[in-house]
XYZ file of C-alpha atoms in Angstrom:
467
model
C -4.133 6.393 0.173
C -4.719 9.568 -1.833
C -1.639 11.553 -2.881
C -3.518 14.823 -3.450
C -2.582 17.833 -1.310
C -4.758 20.940 -1.466
C -3.910 24.535 -0.547
C -6.851 26.906 0.001
C -6.130 30.649 -0.135
C -8.998 32.964 0.856
C -8.215 36.638 0.333
C -10.980 39.219 0.409
C -13.787 37.873 -1.781
C -11.530 35.570 -3.790
C -10.998 31.839 -3.381
C -7.943 30.196 -4.921
C -7.334 26.472 -4.731
C -4.158 24.593 -5.705
C -4.293 20.789 -5.988
C -0.971 18.930 -6.157
C -0.233 15.243 -6.700
C 2.803 14.207 -4.645
C 2.739 10.488 -5.499
C 5.845 10.860 -7.690
C 8.688 13.339 -7.891
C 8.575 16.057 -9.052
C 5.205 17.029 -7.612
C 2.568 17.545 -10.289
C 0.111 20.444 -10.480
C -3.328 18.846 -10.893
C -5.518 21.964 -10.818
C -5.392 25.712 -10.133
C -8.908 27.093 -9.609
C -9.993 30.643 -8.792
C -13.468 32.034 -8.080
C -15.118 35.042 -6.472
C -17.888 34.913 -3.877
C -20.289 37.459 -2.438
C -21.046 35.927 0.971
C -20.371 32.992 3.263
C -23.081 30.847 1.709
C -21.610 31.233 -1.767
C -18.136 30.430 -0.435
C -19.510 27.261 1.192
C -21.004 26.266 -2.165
C -17.643 26.691 -3.898
C -15.907 24.624 -1.212
C -18.570 21.927 -1.381
C -18.105 21.589 -5.138
C -14.342 21.390 -4.737
C -14.383 18.669 -2.092
C -17.405 16.633 -3.173
C -17.353 16.766 -6.975
C -13.834 17.732 -8.069
C -11.527 16.292 -5.395
C -13.595 14.309 -2.865
C -10.772 12.466 -1.087
C -7.621 14.590 -0.696
C -4.893 13.438 1.644
C -4.469 16.802 3.355
C -6.039 20.265 3.013
C -4.291 23.384 4.361
C -5.480 26.986 4.721
C -4.096 30.030 6.536
C -5.694 32.957 8.339
C -4.307 36.442 7.515
C -1.332 37.607 9.555
C -3.263 40.678 10.780
C -5.713 38.406 12.619
C -3.024 36.735 14.713
C -0.467 37.566 17.385
C 3.080 36.223 17.372
C 5.930 36.243 19.890
C 9.166 34.364 20.458
C 9.297 33.430 24.148
C 11.963 31.990 26.436
C 11.329 29.154 28.873
C 13.670 27.496 31.375
C 12.460 24.072 30.264
C 11.898 22.302 26.950
C 9.159 19.862 27.878
C 6.209 20.384 25.511
C 3.608 19.634 28.182
C 5.049 22.170 30.598
C 5.280 24.776 27.847
C 1.658 24.131 26.883
C 0.555 24.690 30.490
C 2.474 27.959 30.932
C 2.115 29.332 27.393
C -1.183 31.208 27.785
C -0.012 33.041 30.911
C 3.382 33.919 29.404
C 1.882 35.065 26.113
C -0.662 37.189 27.978
C 2.215 39.049 29.660
C 3.636 40.021 26.253
C 0.425 40.827 24.391
C -2.580 42.976 25.156
C -4.988 40.098 24.644
C -7.148 37.857 26.756
C -5.596 34.378 26.331
C -8.851 32.623 27.220
C -10.496 34.175 24.175
C -7.797 32.857 21.825
C -6.546 29.568 20.544
C -2.787 29.305 21.089
C -0.274 27.078 19.353
C 3.513 26.858 19.391
C 6.331 25.336 17.388
C 8.780 22.790 18.843
C 11.179 24.509 21.310
C 14.780 25.185 20.317
C 17.629 25.049 22.780
C 19.317 28.378 23.524
C 22.136 29.516 25.810
C 22.240 28.819 29.561
C 19.634 26.077 29.505
C 16.945 28.294 28.026
C 14.550 27.323 25.249
C 13.135 29.551 22.517
C 9.509 28.945 21.607
C 7.671 30.504 18.645
C 4.051 30.992 19.773
C 0.994 32.406 18.041
C -2.566 33.206 19.113
C -5.723 33.888 17.104
C -9.089 34.945 18.592
C -11.326 31.895 18.705
C -14.314 33.888 17.476
C -12.478 34.799 14.266
C -11.394 31.184 13.746
C -14.972 29.997 14.148
C -16.155 32.510 11.538
C -13.322 31.502 9.188
C -14.158 27.806 9.552
C -17.928 28.231 9.221
C -17.997 27.816 5.389
C -15.748 24.736 5.658
C -18.041 23.187 8.266
C -21.113 24.034 6.203
C -19.555 22.445 3.104
C -18.186 19.470 5.092
C -14.773 20.313 3.598
C -11.934 18.266 5.137
C -9.704 21.133 6.290
C -6.918 19.391 8.215
C -4.578 22.296 8.979
C -5.412 25.941 9.684
C -2.156 27.868 9.867
C -1.190 31.524 10.185
C 0.314 33.651 7.386
C 3.183 34.098 6.579
C 4.367 31.044 8.582
C 2.183 28.731 6.515
C 3.899 29.758 3.262
C 7.482 29.171 4.417
C 6.920 25.423 4.754
C 6.426 25.138 0.977
C 9.518 27.057 -0.134
C 12.147 25.284 -2.195
C 15.086 23.848 -0.225
C 17.410 26.380 -1.808
C 15.335 29.171 -0.209
C 15.569 27.959 3.380
C 17.321 31.254 4.128
C 15.474 34.021 2.297
C 13.023 36.901 2.480
C 9.355 36.255 1.740
C 6.964 39.012 0.704
C 3.258 38.271 0.368
C 1.125 40.971 -1.229
C -2.659 40.709 -1.563
C -5.624 43.039 -1.264
C -5.879 42.695 2.523
C -2.301 42.989 3.736
C 1.353 42.938 2.836
C 3.939 41.042 4.875
C 7.713 40.781 4.642
C 9.141 37.805 6.529
C 12.670 36.715 7.391
C 13.031 32.973 6.791
C 15.904 31.127 8.457
C 16.403 27.381 8.131
C 12.987 27.067 6.523
C 11.066 28.862 9.291
C 9.801 32.408 9.720
C 11.683 34.025 12.595
C 10.254 37.540 12.219
C 7.957 39.489 9.931
C 6.606 42.970 9.285
C 2.913 43.551 8.570
C 0.932 46.363 6.993
C -2.866 45.924 6.826
C -4.407 47.381 3.681
C -7.679 49.094 4.493
C -7.556 51.055 1.239
C -6.014 50.471 -2.165
C -2.297 51.387 -1.847
C -0.228 52.606 -4.745
C 2.554 50.505 -6.250
C 5.023 53.066 -4.886
C 3.751 52.529 -1.336
C 4.004 48.732 -1.673
C 7.500 49.043 -3.121
C 8.610 51.307 -0.288
C 7.283 48.981 2.431
C 8.802 45.823 0.948
C 12.132 47.471 0.125
C 12.614 49.091 3.535
C 11.786 46.011 5.589
C 13.764 43.718 3.318
C 16.824 45.939 3.799
C 16.181 45.984 7.539
C 16.173 42.188 7.804
C 19.094 41.907 5.419
C 21.192 44.315 7.494
C 20.149 42.658 10.737
C 21.288 39.290 9.475
C 24.530 40.746 8.127
C 25.407 37.904 5.774
C 25.217 37.272 2.062
C 22.435 38.833 0.009
C 19.206 36.969 0.690
C 16.868 36.150 -2.207
C 13.503 37.913 -2.065
C 10.472 35.733 -2.900
C 7.315 37.567 -3.933
C 3.882 35.928 -3.898
C 0.254 37.046 -3.778
C -2.480 38.461 -5.966
C -0.811 41.908 -6.163
C 2.727 40.636 -6.774
C 2.806 41.614 -10.434
C 5.684 41.831 -12.848
C 5.974 45.601 -12.402
C 6.571 45.240 -8.661
C 9.207 42.557 -9.216
C 10.990 44.713 -11.787
C 10.959 47.718 -9.455
C 12.440 45.641 -6.595
C 15.168 44.319 -8.878
C 15.965 47.921 -9.778
C 16.415 48.555 -6.055
C 19.107 45.847 -5.936
C 17.082 42.882 -4.705
C 17.548 39.380 -6.043
C 13.886 38.645 -6.762
C 12.619 35.059 -7.012
C 9.300 34.689 -8.815
C 9.050 30.874 -8.617
C 9.841 29.981 -4.998
C 8.254 26.554 -5.214
C 10.987 24.640 -6.992
C 10.345 22.228 -9.848
C 6.733 21.269 -10.571
C 5.186 19.238 -13.349
C 2.241 20.763 -15.140
C 1.265 24.400 -15.674
C 3.389 27.138 -14.075
C 1.366 28.850 -11.308
C 0.680 32.571 -11.692
C 1.637 34.942 -8.862
C -1.897 34.970 -7.497
C -1.822 31.163 -7.023
C 1.565 31.008 -5.292
C 0.151 31.273 -1.721
C -2.169 28.300 -2.376
C 0.650 26.358 -4.053
C 3.026 26.945 -1.127
C 0.296 25.862 1.305
C -0.155 22.589 -0.585
C 3.605 22.027 -0.875
C 4.000 22.628 2.840
C 1.412 19.917 3.479
C 3.589 17.407 1.577
C 6.586 18.014 3.868
C 7.235 15.108 6.243
C 8.606 17.289 9.049
C 6.345 20.294 8.673
C 6.832 22.629 11.635
C 4.356 25.481 11.871
C 1.039 26.264 13.565
C -2.305 24.507 13.415
C -5.397 26.043 14.993
C -7.546 23.092 13.945
C -7.428 21.780 17.495
C -9.358 21.639 20.729
C -12.937 22.842 20.189
C -12.146 23.482 16.502
C -10.701 20.048 15.744
C -11.868 18.321 12.579
C -14.766 16.489 14.230
C -16.562 15.382 11.082
C -13.475 13.746 9.672
C -12.652 12.000 12.946
C -16.203 10.811 13.497
C -16.269 9.294 10.020
C -12.955 7.617 10.643
C -14.147 6.459 14.050
C -17.198 4.795 12.526
C -14.995 3.169 9.909
C -12.591 1.938 12.591
C -15.444 0.494 14.663
C -16.987 -1.191 11.635
C -13.590 -2.516 10.522
C -12.886 -3.731 14.062
C -16.169 -5.631 14.237
C -15.509 -7.191 10.834
C -11.973 -8.120 11.892
C -13.281 -9.707 15.120
C -15.903 -11.696 13.227
C -13.320 -12.785 10.678
C -10.988 -13.887 13.494
C -13.753 -15.906 15.185
C -14.667 -17.515 11.862
C -11.010 -18.318 11.196
C -10.542 -19.911 14.627
C -13.751 -21.926 14.242
C -12.658 -23.101 10.784
C -9.239 -24.126 12.074
C -10.775 -26.039 14.993
C -13.249 -27.851 12.727
C -10.494 -28.666 10.232
C -8.324 -30.010 13.033
C -11.142 -32.171 14.401
C -11.958 -33.462 10.916
C -8.336 -34.231 10.064
C -7.769 -35.864 13.442
C -10.784 -38.149 12.840
C -9.585 -38.965 9.312
C -6.108 -39.738 10.600
C -7.487 -42.074 13.264
C -9.666 -43.853 10.672
C -6.718 -44.280 8.280
C -4.556 -45.593 11.100
C -7.162 -48.260 11.887
C -7.354 -49.247 8.201
C -3.563 -49.536 7.992
C -3.491 -51.767 11.060
C -6.288 -53.945 9.619
C -4.432 -54.325 6.288
C -1.222 -55.095 8.173
C -2.885 -57.847 10.236
C -4.502 -59.278 7.080
C -1.249 -59.244 5.079
C 0.888 -60.551 7.940
C -1.410 -62.571 10.181
C 1.431 -64.329 11.947
C 2.905 -61.071 13.235
C 1.796 -60.407 16.781
C 3.254 -56.902 17.211
C 1.169 -54.363 15.238
C 2.927 -51.219 16.548
C 4.291 -48.983 13.780
C 2.754 -51.016 10.934
C 4.061 -48.792 8.120
C 7.795 -49.310 8.817
C 7.185 -53.045 9.313
C 5.272 -53.327 6.029
C 8.035 -51.464 4.219
C 10.651 -53.854 5.583
C 8.554 -56.883 4.498
C 8.074 -55.337 1.042
C 11.839 -54.908 0.673
C 12.320 -58.558 1.639
C 9.739 -59.679 -0.908
C 11.384 -57.571 -3.624
C 14.673 -59.250 -2.870
C 13.003 -62.648 -3.199
C 11.285 -61.612 -6.455
C 14.649 -60.776 -7.960
C 15.432 -64.503 -8.006
C 13.019 -64.990 -10.956
C 15.027 -62.713 -13.234
C 17.001 -64.806 -15.788
C 20.081 -63.113 -17.211
C 19.066 -60.037 -19.168
C 15.418 -61.124 -19.387
C 12.710 -59.316 -17.419
C 11.059 -61.243 -14.631
C 7.707 -63.023 -15.087
C 6.057 -60.353 -12.956
C 7.430 -57.562 -15.154
C 6.211 -59.408 -18.291
C 2.767 -59.910 -16.761
C 2.578 -56.246 -15.809
C 3.526 -55.258 -19.388
C 0.843 -57.553 -20.838
C -1.754 -56.165 -18.434
C -0.928 -52.581 -19.441
C -1.079 -53.428 -23.152
C -4.398 -55.307 -22.968
C -6.241 -53.162 -20.448
C -8.459 -51.642 -23.175
C -9.645 -55.014 -24.543
C -13.282 -55.531 -23.479
C -14.470 -58.845 -21.973
C -10.988 -60.327 -21.955
C -10.670 -63.462 -19.819
C -7.043 -64.588 -19.513
C -7.107 -68.149 -18.226
C -3.499 -69.273 -18.671
C -0.143 -67.480 -18.429
C 2.966 -69.602 -19.103
C 6.484 -68.215 -18.974
C 9.837 -69.706 -20.010
C 13.153 -68.028 -20.976
C 12.148 -67.942 -24.671
C 8.423 -67.589 -24.885
C 5.327 -66.525 -23.076
C 2.062 -68.318 -23.837
C -1.329 -66.810 -23.209
C -4.690 -68.588 -23.388
C -8.119 -67.107 -22.857
C -11.358 -65.907 -24.354
C -12.588 -62.629 -25.781
C -15.562 -61.332 -27.745
C -14.328 -61.350 -31.357
C -11.530 -62.178 -33.779
C -10.990 -58.436 -34.204
C -10.200 -58.228 -30.461
C -7.577 -60.972 -30.882
C -5.954 -59.005 -33.727
C -5.943 -55.845 -31.565
C -4.242 -57.809 -28.781
C -1.561 -58.988 -31.207
C -1.002 -55.474 -32.571
C -0.786 -53.921 -29.124
C 1.709 -56.504 -27.866
C 3.936 -56.030 -30.929
C 4.546 -52.439 -29.810
C 6.197 -53.648 -26.584
C 9.977 -53.580 -26.262
C 9.833 -56.961 -24.448
C 8.635 -59.071 -27.383
C 10.385 -59.885 -30.645
C 7.475 -61.758 -32.285
C 3.760 -62.277 -31.650
C 2.090 -65.424 -33.033
C -1.606 -66.194 -32.925
C -1.355 -69.969 -32.395
C -5.081 -70.484 -32.314
C -8.279 -68.454 -32.577
C -11.689 -70.155 -32.942
C -15.289 -69.464 -32.057
C -16.788 -71.248 -29.045
C -19.620 -73.776 -29.501
C -22.230 -71.307 -28.248
C -20.947 -68.661 -30.694
C -20.552 -66.016 -27.987
C -16.786 -66.059 -27.401
C -13.553 -66.584 -29.295
C -11.009 -68.894 -27.744
C -7.432 -67.825 -28.449
C -3.862 -68.910 -27.782
C -0.951 -66.505 -28.285
C 2.770 -67.196 -28.252
C 5.047 -64.249 -27.473
C 8.738 -64.620 -28.306
C 10.922 -62.659 -25.864
C 13.725 -60.434 -27.018
C 17.059 -61.665 -25.704
C 15.799 -65.231 -25.121
C 18.164 -68.120 -24.568
C 17.802 -69.377 -28.181
C 18.228 -65.918 -29.749
C 21.652 -65.537 -31.412
C-alpha cells in the first residue's frame, strides 16, 4: 500500500500541495508544489496533473474548506450514543445557529463525557451548495480527495505532540483565525474574514488580542503560538515576539527533506494530520458527497478479485479431488502388487493380510540364516558376490558361469569379449578391500574366435592360510 499522504490547500487563486512519505520515521517531505489558477477549469487541470502524472496513487488526500464558510458549536447531550447524537444533531444545531440544517452537511467529533451524565459534542455544518462547488474541480479531475475538513480544525491534527496545548494562528489572503488547541483539538477559535487587503498592524492586533484572550481564559502557563499561512511572514512573527508571545514557526515537528516555507505549512499540517492513526476532526466527504469514484473502482476490483478467488477455490478443490482419486487408485494397485509378490515369495502362507510386516519378519529370519555362512573375520559368500558384481558391472558381454568360494580363495570362470576385458576385470578387482591378490589362471580365445574364456583366482584378505 502507498505511504504517500497529500495535503491540498486552496486559498484564493492559489493551490499548494504537500506530499509526505510516512513509510519510515521521521516523515519525509516528497514534494511541495505551488501554482496559481484563473478559474475552476484551470484548477481541475492542476489537480489532474498532480494525481494522474505526479502522484497517481496516494494513500490519503486531505483538504479543508475556509473557516468562514462553516458554522461551529459545542453542544451538550444527555446521551453519548453516536447514533442518537446523529439523529438529534441537525435539530439541536439549528436551535443554536441561524441556518437551515437541511441545506447543510453536518458532522461531529466523538462525544466527551462531562459532569452529571452530560456529553459535550463538537459539531460543524457547511452549506452543501458550497461543498459541491468546492469539490467540483476534484470531481472533474478525478482526484481522490478522501477527507474534506474545516479550517482551523483540520490543521490541529498535524501539530507536533509537544504542541497539543497551544495557540494556532492561520493567516492567508481570505481570512485570519486564532484557535485555542487543547489536547490536540481545537476547542474554540476567532475568525476575521478578509474582504480587503489588511495592514500588518491590523493582523498583528487581531492575533495578539485574541491570543491574550485565550491565554487569560485558560489561566495556565504561557502557551506557544504557532503561525502558519501565506501571509505569516517573518515580520509578523518578529512583531508577535516583541509583544511577548512565544512564537513557533515550525509546528510540524521533525521532517526529512526540505523545510516547508510558511505558505506551505497549512498543506503540510493537513498531510501530517492524515498520517495520524486516531485522527479526530470533521469530514464532509460523506452522504451525497462521498468519494463515489474511488469506491466504485474499489468495488469493481473487489468483485473481480472475488470472482478470481472463487474460481481459484473451485480449481483447487477439483485438483485436490482428482489427486486424491489418482493416489487412491495408485495405492490400491500397489497393494495388489505387494500381495501378488508376497504370495509368489511365500506360496505356502495362507494368510495374506498385512503382507509388508510378514515379509519383513521373513526377511529378518533369512538374514539370521545367512549369517551362518560368515567364517570368522571373512565376509560371507553373498557379500563377496555382491562386491564382484559391483566391480564388474561395467564389463560388456560378461558371462560368469562359475563362482566357487572357500575360506582362502574365490574362483571365477566365464567368457567375455576380449583379453583387454579380462585385464580390466583383474584391475578392477584389485581395488577391492576384500582381495589380497588377483591371478588370471587362464585366458584363451574360443574355437569360433568370438569370445575369450577366462578363469580368475581371487585370494581373500584374512584367509585361513594367511599369517
